[in-house]
Each structure stands twice: as C-alpha cells, then as structure tokens.
Amino acid sequence: EIVLTQSPDFQSVTPKEKVTITCRASQPIYNKLHWYQQKPDQSPKLLIKYASQSLPGVPSRFSGSGYGTDFTLTINSLEAEDAATYYCHQSSLLPLTFGGGTKVEIK
Amino acid sequence: QVQFQQWGAGLLKPSETLSLTCAVYGGSFSGYYWSWIRQPPGKGLEWIGEISHGGSTNYNPSLKSRVTISVDTSKNQFSLRLNSMTAADTAIYYCARRPDGFDPWGQGTLVTVSS
C-alpha cells in the first residue's frame, strides 16, 4: 500500500499569505496525485488532478506541482473562504489511498 | 452535470450489515469507476472500494472480507454492503465517481454503529 504523508498537519495563516502543503508518497506514483479541499460539514471537492492540472471553476490561486514521490499544493494569496482541510490522494496503485490531511486556519 | 443521491440506514447495531445506495443523475454511467469512501468523525478519508459499469470491482484489502459493491445499470445506481459492523465503522460514507481523481462526491451519509 502506498502511504501518503502530508505536512504540515495544521497551518494558521493570515489572509493574502502564501500556503504550501506537501505530500510525499512512499514509492513513486508518476503524476497520479490529486488534491481535495474539504470545508466543515461538506463533501470533499477535487481541486487539482494529476499533480498540476486545474479543474474548471477552481480559483487560479490554487496550483499543484510535483512528480514521482514529492508533491506540493500552493495557495497564493490566501482568502478567508480557503479555510478547510486539504487532502492528497494517489491513483497509481490499488488500494487507493489518501494523505492524512492538512487543516488550514485563517488567523 | 453529474449529481448523486445516496440513501441507507444511518443507525446500526453491532454485527448488523450496512446497506447504502447511490443513484447517479445527469451523466454517463459507463466509462467510470464508481467508488465508496468513508470518513470517521473528525478523521481522514479511507477508500472502501469501487465498481465499473461492467461490474468489475476493486476493494480495499483492509475491508475486503466484509465488503460487497454492486451495480444496477438499468437504474444508474450502485450499492455498498458492509457486514459485521462495529463501532469502528462509524463514519460518513460517501459515493463518488472516479475517472481520474474522485469527482464529484455525494453528500455523504452518517452511519453510526451503537448498541
């Protein structure tokens, strides 16, 4: 099973700051890494697919990068509505797995 | 735009069987994997398993002995059965479509296991 390790677990950030969340895979997964945003009491929402591909309707301040084992989700100029928990997920190998999540709080 | 409606019992006793169904509206049912994912209260996400339009299944080995996912293509629905439920299975259960990542997700069903 591929283990995805996210860091940090928690981040408290001021609006307009830049946020960087990392996800490290226990073995290479090519670019088969996807990012989700989950706001309180809501279902997760796909933000970025295949490491760096944006989804329609997702604000351009969200971007992803990485390949192999190391991946990054970046939120440029954080807004209050970005308070959420962010998860990475790999689809390279079954069983499909998720990272433990990174909670982003607005200061 | 694909949307889901999911339903099933929300309160179970230990040893009972969970049964949830997810109906798919507004999009093609073929060409995708249809997944179940769960999230214990306040915790992270766990993939349970998935089924294709043609009925091919993949399960998480951690749950494989207790899980059955089935599909009814005539109704554009897929279902989850998880037997021998315990308190550790208390979670929000989501259905989701997987072409690449999971997108979209159902609204989730809170399932509580308690005597």
PDB file of C-alpha atoms in Angstrom:
ATOM      1  CA  GLU A   1       0.000   0.000   0.000  1.00  0.00           C
ATOM      2  CA  ILE A   2       1.267   3.465  -0.889  1.00  0.00           C
ATOM      3  CA  VAL A   3       1.427   5.747   2.132  1.00  0.00           C
ATOM      4  CA  LEU A   4       0.958   9.470   1.553  1.00  0.00           C
ATOM      5  CA  THR A   5       2.470  11.730   4.198  1.00  0.00           C
ATOM      6  CA  GLN A   6       1.218  15.295   4.278  1.00  0.00           C
ATOM      7  CA  SER A   7       2.861  18.185   6.040  1.00  0.00           C
ATOM      8  CA  PRO A   8       2.141  20.207   7.974  1.00  0.00           C
ATOM      9  CA  ASP A   9      -0.855  18.760   9.802  1.00  0.00           C
ATOM     10  CA  PHE A  10      -2.087  22.229  10.663  1.00  0.00           C
ATOM     11  CA  GLN A  11      -1.330  25.730   9.472  1.00  0.00           C
ATOM     12  CA  SER A  12      -2.651  29.045  10.768  1.00  0.00           C
ATOM     13  CA  VAL A  13      -2.287  31.687   8.075  1.00  0.00           C
ATOM     14  CA  THR A  14      -3.054  35.357   7.601  1.00  0.00           C
ATOM     15  CA  PRO A  15      -5.163  36.371   4.576  1.00  0.00           C
ATOM     16  CA  LYS A  16      -3.102  37.126   1.457  1.00  0.00           C
ATOM     17  CA  GLU A  17      -0.281  34.913   2.690  1.00  0.00           C
ATOM     18  CA  LYS A  18       1.003  32.042   0.570  1.00  0.00           C
ATOM     19  CA  VAL A  19       0.305  28.493   1.739  1.00  0.00           C
ATOM     20  CA  THR A  20       2.375  25.468   0.777  1.00  0.00           C
ATOM     21  CA  ILE A  21       1.271  21.936   1.594  1.00  0.00           C
ATOM     22  CA  THR A  22       3.429  18.961   0.754  1.00  0.00           C
ATOM     23  CA  CYS A  23       2.538  15.345   0.109  1.00  0.00           C
ATOM     24  CA  ARG A  24       5.201  12.645  -0.019  1.00  0.00           C
ATOM     25  CA  ALA A  25       4.485   9.194  -1.404  1.00  0.00           C
ATOM     26  CA  SER A  26       6.154   6.083  -0.008  1.00  0.00           C
ATOM     27  CA  GLN A  27       7.023   4.994  -3.563  1.00  0.00           C
ATOM     28  CA  PRO A  28       6.964   6.695  -6.979  1.00  0.00           C
ATOM     29  CA  ILE A  29       3.476   7.380  -8.308  1.00  0.00           C
ATOM     30  CA  TYR A  30       4.322   9.295 -11.502  1.00  0.00           C
ATOM     31  CA  ASN A  31       1.873  12.210 -11.581  1.00  0.00           C
ATOM     32  CA  LYS A  32      -1.114  10.255 -10.268  1.00  0.00           C
ATOM     33  CA  LEU A  33      -1.648  12.549  -7.344  1.00  0.00           C
ATOM     34  CA  HIS A  34      -4.799  14.587  -6.764  1.00  0.00           C
ATOM     35  CA  TRP A  35      -5.718  17.300  -4.253  1.00  0.00           C
ATOM     36  CA  TYR A  36      -9.028  17.902  -2.480  1.00  0.00           C
ATOM     37  CA  GLN A  37     -10.488  20.663  -0.347  1.00  0.00           C
ATOM     38  CA  GLN A  38     -12.960  19.801   2.378  1.00  0.00           C
ATOM     39  CA  LYS A  39     -14.751  22.580   4.203  1.00  0.00           C
ATOM     40  CA  PRO A  40     -16.529  21.860   7.501  1.00  0.00           C
ATOM     41  CA  ASP A  41     -19.659  19.756   7.082  1.00  0.00           C
ATOM     42  CA  GLN A  42     -19.139  19.472   3.327  1.00  0.00           C
ATOM     43  CA  SER A  43     -18.041  16.716   0.991  1.00  0.00           C
ATOM     44  CA  PRO A  44     -14.508  16.910  -0.385  1.00  0.00           C
ATOM     45  CA  LYS A  45     -14.057  18.761  -3.650  1.00  0.00           C
ATOM     46  CA  LEU A  46     -11.420  17.943  -6.272  1.00  0.00           C
ATOM     47  CA  LEU A  47      -9.072  20.913  -6.728  1.00  0.00           C
ATOM     48  CA  ILE A  48      -6.136  19.613  -8.745  1.00  0.00           C
ATOM     49  CA  LYS A  49      -5.802  16.375 -10.692  1.00  0.00           C
ATOM     50  CA  TYR A  50      -2.656  14.643 -11.947  1.00  0.00           C
ATOM     51  CA  ALA A  51      -0.423  16.771  -9.745  1.00  0.00           C
ATOM     52  CA  SER A  52      -0.808  20.035 -11.638  1.00  0.00           C
ATOM     53  CA  GLN A  53      -3.991  20.070 -13.733  1.00  0.00           C
ATOM     54  CA  SER A  54      -6.513  22.650 -12.610  1.00  0.00           C
ATOM     55  CA  LEU A  55     -10.232  21.966 -12.627  1.00  0.00           C
ATOM     56  CA  PRO A  56     -12.830  24.308 -14.142  1.00  0.00           C
ATOM     57  CA  GLY A  57     -14.191  26.690 -11.564  1.00  0.00           C
ATOM     58  CA  VAL A  58     -11.253  26.337  -9.178  1.00  0.00           C
ATOM     59  CA  PRO A  59      -9.689  29.739  -8.414  1.00  0.00           C
ATOM     60  CA  SER A  60      -6.352  30.325 -10.099  1.00  0.00           C
ATOM     61  CA  ARG A  61      -4.653  30.923  -6.741  1.00  0.00           C
ATOM     62  CA  PHE A  62      -4.641  27.115  -6.294  1.00  0.00           C
ATOM     63  CA  SER A  63      -1.827  25.299  -8.077  1.00  0.00           C
ATOM     64  CA  GLY A  64      -0.066  21.976  -7.835  1.00  0.00           C
ATOM     65  CA  SER A  65       3.326  20.617  -8.761  1.00  0.00           C
ATOM     66  CA  GLY A  66       5.482  17.569  -8.391  1.00  0.00           C
ATOM     67  CA  TYR A  67       6.254  14.150  -9.840  1.00  0.00           C
ATOM     68  CA  GLY A  68       7.363  10.814  -8.526  1.00  0.00           C
ATOM     69  CA  THR A  69       7.255  11.000  -4.743  1.00  0.00           C
ATOM     70  CA  ASP A  70       7.132  14.671  -3.820  1.00  0.00           C
ATOM     71  CA  PHE A  71       4.163  16.927  -4.489  1.00  0.00           C
ATOM     72  CA  THR A  72       3.065  20.401  -3.469  1.00  0.00           C
ATOM     73  CA  LEU A  73      -0.229  22.253  -3.294  1.00  0.00           C
ATOM     74  CA  THR A  74       0.191  26.018  -3.258  1.00  0.00           C
ATOM     75  CA  ILE A  75      -2.443  28.592  -2.393  1.00  0.00           C
ATOM     76  CA  ASN A  76      -1.307  32.019  -3.476  1.00  0.00           C
ATOM     77  CA  SER A  77      -2.801  34.939  -1.593  1.00  0.00           C
ATOM     78  CA  LEU A  78      -4.997  33.004   0.812  1.00  0.00           C
ATOM     79  CA  GLU A  79      -8.587  34.136   1.182  1.00  0.00           C
ATOM     80  CA  ALA A  80     -10.912  33.617   4.137  1.00  0.00           C
ATOM     81  CA  GLU A  81     -13.010  31.149   2.133  1.00  0.00           C
ATOM     82  CA  ASP A  82      -9.964  28.855   1.799  1.00  0.00           C
ATOM     83  CA  ALA A  83     -10.250  27.743   5.428  1.00  0.00           C
ATOM     84  CA  ALA A  84     -10.538  23.993   5.035  1.00  0.00           C
ATOM     85  CA  THR A  85      -8.753  20.682   5.303  1.00  0.00           C
ATOM     86  CA  TYR A  86      -6.759  19.654   2.250  1.00  0.00           C
ATOM     87  CA  TYR A  87      -6.090  16.047   1.279  1.00  0.00           C
ATOM     88  CA  CYS A  88      -3.871  14.434  -1.308  1.00  0.00           C
ATOM     89  CA  HIS A  89      -4.823  11.135  -2.945  1.00  0.00           C
ATOM     90  CA  GLN A  90      -2.952   8.713  -5.198  1.00  0.00           C
ATOM     91  CA  SER A  91      -4.459   6.705  -8.015  1.00  0.00           C
ATOM     92  CA  SER A  92      -1.273   4.981  -9.166  1.00  0.00           C
ATOM     93  CA  LEU A  93      -1.733   1.737  -7.282  1.00  0.00           C
ATOM     94  CA  LEU A  94      -4.544  -0.094  -5.559  1.00  0.00           C
ATOM     95  CA  PRO A  95      -5.601   0.292  -2.856  1.00  0.00           C
ATOM     96  CA  LEU A  96      -6.276   3.961  -3.489  1.00  0.00           C
ATOM     97  CA  THR A  97      -5.024   5.980  -0.551  1.00  0.00           C
ATOM     98  CA  PHE A  98      -5.249   9.462   0.924  1.00  0.00           C
ATOM     99  CA  GLY A  99      -2.896  11.611   2.911  1.00  0.00           C
ATOM    100  CA  GLY A 100      -3.799  12.422   6.486  1.00  0.00           C
ATOM    101  CA  GLY A 101      -4.934  15.940   5.686  1.00  0.00           C
ATOM    102  CA  THR A 102      -3.714  19.476   6.359  1.00  0.00           C
ATOM    103  CA  LYS A 103      -6.034  21.831   8.182  1.00  0.00           C
ATOM    104  CA  VAL A 104      -5.655  25.466   7.131  1.00  0.00           C
ATOM    105  CA  GLU A 105      -6.990  28.018   9.573  1.00  0.00           C
ATOM    106  CA  ILE A 106      -7.339  31.720   8.927  1.00  0.00           C
ATOM    107  CA  LYS A 107      -5.757  33.934  11.573  1.00  0.00           C
TER     108      LYS A 107
ATOM    109  CA  GLN B   1     -23.529  17.804 -14.558  1.00  0.00           C
ATOM    110  CA  VAL B   2     -23.372  14.574 -12.607  1.00  0.00           C
ATOM    111  CA  GLN B   3     -25.149  14.532  -9.272  1.00  0.00           C
ATOM    112  CA  PHE B   4     -25.698  11.820  -6.707  1.00  0.00           C
ATOM    113  CA  GLN B   5     -28.479  10.870  -4.377  1.00  0.00           C
ATOM    114  CA  GLN B   6     -27.398   8.440  -1.700  1.00  0.00           C
ATOM    115  CA  TRP B   7     -29.504   6.744   0.925  1.00  0.00           C
ATOM    116  CA  GLY B   8     -29.446   3.994   3.511  1.00  0.00           C
ATOM    117  CA  ALA B   9     -29.858   3.294   7.203  1.00  0.00           C
ATOM    118  CA  GLY B  10     -27.983   5.698   9.443  1.00  0.00           C
ATOM    119  CA  LEU B  11     -28.098   3.788  12.737  1.00  0.00           C
ATOM    120  CA  LEU B  12     -26.997   0.194  13.081  1.00  0.00           C
ATOM    121  CA  LYS B  13     -26.331  -2.196  15.921  1.00  0.00           C
ATOM    122  CA  PRO B  14     -23.048  -4.070  16.213  1.00  0.00           C
ATOM    123  CA  SER B  15     -22.893  -7.120  13.907  1.00  0.00           C
ATOM    124  CA  GLU B  16     -25.540  -5.707  11.554  1.00  0.00           C
ATOM    125  CA  THR B  17     -24.970  -5.072   7.853  1.00  0.00           C
ATOM    126  CA  LEU B  18     -24.663  -1.629   6.325  1.00  0.00           C
ATOM    127  CA  SER B  19     -26.530  -1.108   3.079  1.00  0.00           C
ATOM    128  CA  LEU B  20     -26.191   2.123   1.107  1.00  0.00           C
ATOM    129  CA  THR B  21     -27.216   3.012  -2.424  1.00  0.00           C
ATOM    130  CA  CYS B  22     -26.078   5.854  -4.642  1.00  0.00           C
ATOM    131  CA  ALA B  23     -28.096   6.959  -7.676  1.00  0.00           C
ATOM    132  CA  VAL B  24     -26.336   8.803 -10.476  1.00  0.00           C
ATOM    133  CA  TYR B  25     -28.110  11.577 -12.347  1.00  0.00           C
ATOM    134  CA  GLY B  26     -27.168  13.764 -15.242  1.00  0.00           C
ATOM    135  CA  GLY B  27     -24.257  11.993 -16.811  1.00  0.00           C
ATOM    136  CA  SER B  28     -22.953   8.856 -18.421  1.00  0.00           C
ATOM    137  CA  PHE B  29     -22.778   5.790 -16.223  1.00  0.00           C
ATOM    138  CA  SER B  30     -20.307   3.975 -18.420  1.00  0.00           C
ATOM    139  CA  GLY B  31     -16.592   4.615 -18.645  1.00  0.00           C
ATOM    140  CA  TYR B  32     -16.039   5.345 -14.966  1.00  0.00           C
ATOM    141  CA  TYR B  33     -15.357   3.647 -11.679  1.00  0.00           C
ATOM    142  CA  TRP B  34     -17.975   4.293  -9.002  1.00  0.00           C
ATOM    143  CA  SER B  35     -16.481   4.415  -5.542  1.00  0.00           C
ATOM    144  CA  TRP B  36     -17.319   4.363  -1.869  1.00  0.00           C
ATOM    145  CA  ILE B  37     -15.182   6.320   0.584  1.00  0.00           C
ATOM    146  CA  ARG B  38     -15.661   6.810   4.299  1.00  0.00           C
ATOM    147  CA  GLN B  39     -14.574   9.310   6.919  1.00  0.00           C
ATOM    148  CA  PRO B  40     -14.823   8.684  10.662  1.00  0.00           C
ATOM    149  CA  PRO B  41     -15.956  11.786  12.550  1.00  0.00           C
ATOM    150  CA  GLY B  42     -13.093  14.272  12.767  1.00  0.00           C
ATOM    151  CA  LYS B  43     -10.702  11.978  10.901  1.00  0.00           C
ATOM    152  CA  GLY B  44      -9.331  11.396   7.424  1.00  0.00           C
ATOM    153  CA  LEU B  45     -10.586   9.650   4.302  1.00  0.00           C
ATOM    154  CA  GLU B  46     -10.497   5.916   3.597  1.00  0.00           C
ATOM    155  CA  TRP B  47     -11.265   4.352   0.227  1.00  0.00           C
ATOM    156  CA  ILE B  48     -13.561   1.349   0.596  1.00  0.00           C
ATOM    157  CA  GLY B  49     -13.799   0.117  -2.973  1.00  0.00           C
ATOM    158  CA  GLU B  50     -15.242   0.674  -6.426  1.00  0.00           C
ATOM    159  CA  ILE B  51     -17.128  -0.877  -9.289  1.00  0.00           C
ATOM    160  CA  SER B  52     -17.135  -0.283 -13.015  1.00  0.00           C
ATOM    161  CA  HIS B  53     -20.165  -0.057 -15.259  1.00  0.00           C
ATOM    162  CA  GLY B  54     -19.423  -3.581 -16.342  1.00  0.00           C
ATOM    163  CA  GLY B  55     -19.326  -4.864 -12.784  1.00  0.00           C
ATOM    164  CA  SER B  56     -15.579  -5.161 -12.248  1.00  0.00           C
ATOM    165  CA  THR B  57     -14.743  -4.473  -8.598  1.00  0.00           C
ATOM    166  CA  ASN B  58     -11.728  -3.354  -6.590  1.00  0.00           C
ATOM    167  CA  TYR B  59     -11.740  -3.405  -2.805  1.00  0.00           C
ATOM    168  CA  ASN B  60      -9.510  -2.100  -0.050  1.00  0.00           C
ATOM    169  CA  PRO B  61      -7.782  -5.180   1.385  1.00  0.00           C
ATOM    170  CA  SER B  62      -8.450  -3.859   4.894  1.00  0.00           C
ATOM    171  CA  LEU B  63     -12.204  -4.284   4.324  1.00  0.00           C
ATOM    172  CA  LYS B  64     -12.341  -6.819   1.517  1.00  0.00           C
ATOM    173  CA  SER B  65     -13.627  -9.693   3.618  1.00  0.00           C
ATOM    174  CA  ARG B  66     -16.691  -7.673   4.665  1.00  0.00           C
ATOM    175  CA  VAL B  67     -17.492  -5.563   1.585  1.00  0.00           C
ATOM    176  CA  THR B  68     -19.656  -6.079  -1.456  1.00  0.00           C
ATOM    177  CA  ILE B  69     -20.192  -3.370  -4.066  1.00  0.00           C
ATOM    178  CA  SER B  70     -22.784  -3.980  -6.750  1.00  0.00           C
ATOM    179  CA  VAL B  71     -24.208  -2.062  -9.690  1.00  0.00           C
ATOM    180  CA  ASP B  72     -27.626  -1.789 -11.306  1.00  0.00           C
ATOM    181  CA  THR B  73     -27.016  -0.277 -14.720  1.00  0.00           C
ATOM    182  CA  SER B  74     -30.734  -0.224 -15.545  1.00  0.00           C
ATOM    183  CA  LYS B  75     -31.226   2.314 -12.754  1.00  0.00           C
ATOM    184  CA  ASN B  76     -27.789   4.004 -12.859  1.00  0.00           C
ATOM    185  CA  GLN B  77     -27.246   3.002  -9.245  1.00  0.00           C
ATOM    186  CA  PHE B  78     -24.501   1.336  -7.272  1.00  0.00           C
ATOM    187  CA  SER B  79     -24.626  -0.032  -3.772  1.00  0.00           C
ATOM    188  CA  LEU B  80     -22.430  -0.840  -0.801  1.00  0.00           C
ATOM    189  CA  ARG B  81     -22.866  -3.633   1.698  1.00  0.00           C
ATOM    190  CA  LEU B  82     -20.544  -3.883   4.683  1.00  0.00           C
ATOM    191  CA  ASN B  83     -21.250  -6.675   7.094  1.00  0.00           C
ATOM    192  CA  SER B  84     -20.333  -7.330  10.715  1.00  0.00           C
ATOM    193  CA  MET B  85     -20.405  -3.640  11.580  1.00  0.00           C
ATOM    194  CA  THR B  86     -18.686  -2.416  14.738  1.00  0.00           C
ATOM    195  CA  ALA B  87     -18.284   0.968  16.406  1.00  0.00           C
ATOM    196  CA  ALA B  88     -15.046   1.382  14.436  1.00  0.00           C
ATOM    197  CA  ASP B  89     -17.148   1.546  11.259  1.00  0.00           C
ATOM    198  CA  THR B  90     -18.963   4.665  12.449  1.00  0.00           C
ATOM    199  CA  ALA B  91     -18.294   7.228   9.725  1.00  0.00           C
ATOM    200  CA  ILE B  92     -19.694   9.411   6.999  1.00  0.00           C
ATOM    201  CA  TYR B  93     -19.940   7.262   3.885  1.00  0.00           C
ATOM    202  CA  TYR B  94     -19.569   8.989   0.532  1.00  0.00           C
ATOM    203  CA  CYS B  95     -20.150   7.807  -3.002  1.00  0.00           C
ATOM    204  CA  ALA B  96     -18.002   9.311  -5.746  1.00  0.00           C
ATOM    205  CA  ARG B  97     -17.120   8.976  -9.403  1.00  0.00           C
ATOM    206  CA  ARG B  98     -13.551   8.198 -10.405  1.00  0.00           C
ATOM    207  CA  PRO B  99     -12.304   8.975 -13.827  1.00  0.00           C
ATOM    208  CA  ASP B 100      -9.057  10.444 -12.504  1.00  0.00           C
ATOM    209  CA  GLY B 101      -9.455  11.812  -9.032  1.00  0.00           C
ATOM    210  CA  PHE B 102     -12.793  11.472  -7.260  1.00  0.00           C
ATOM    211  CA  ASP B 103     -15.194  13.956  -8.815  1.00  0.00           C
ATOM    212  CA  PRO B 104     -17.918  14.589  -7.922  1.00  0.00           C
ATOM    213  CA  TRP B 105     -18.818  13.319  -4.442  1.00  0.00           C
ATOM    214  CA  GLY B 106     -22.181  12.533  -2.939  1.00  0.00           C
ATOM    215  CA  GLN B 107     -23.496  14.414   0.058  1.00  0.00           C
ATOM    216  CA  GLY B 108     -22.468  11.703   2.467  1.00  0.00           C
ATOM    217  CA  THR B 109     -24.455   9.531   4.856  1.00  0.00           C
ATOM    218  CA  LEU B 110     -23.565   9.454   8.539  1.00  0.00           C
ATOM    219  CA  VAL B 111     -23.653   5.859   9.730  1.00  0.00           C
ATOM    220  CA  THR B 112     -23.494   5.284  13.460  1.00  0.00           C
ATOM    221  CA  VAL B 113     -22.966   1.857  14.983  1.00  0.00           C
ATOM    222  CA  SER B 114     -24.207   1.666  18.539  1.00  0.00           C
ATOM    223  CA  SER B 115     -25.963  -0.814  20.736  1.00  0.00           C
TER     224      SER B 115
END
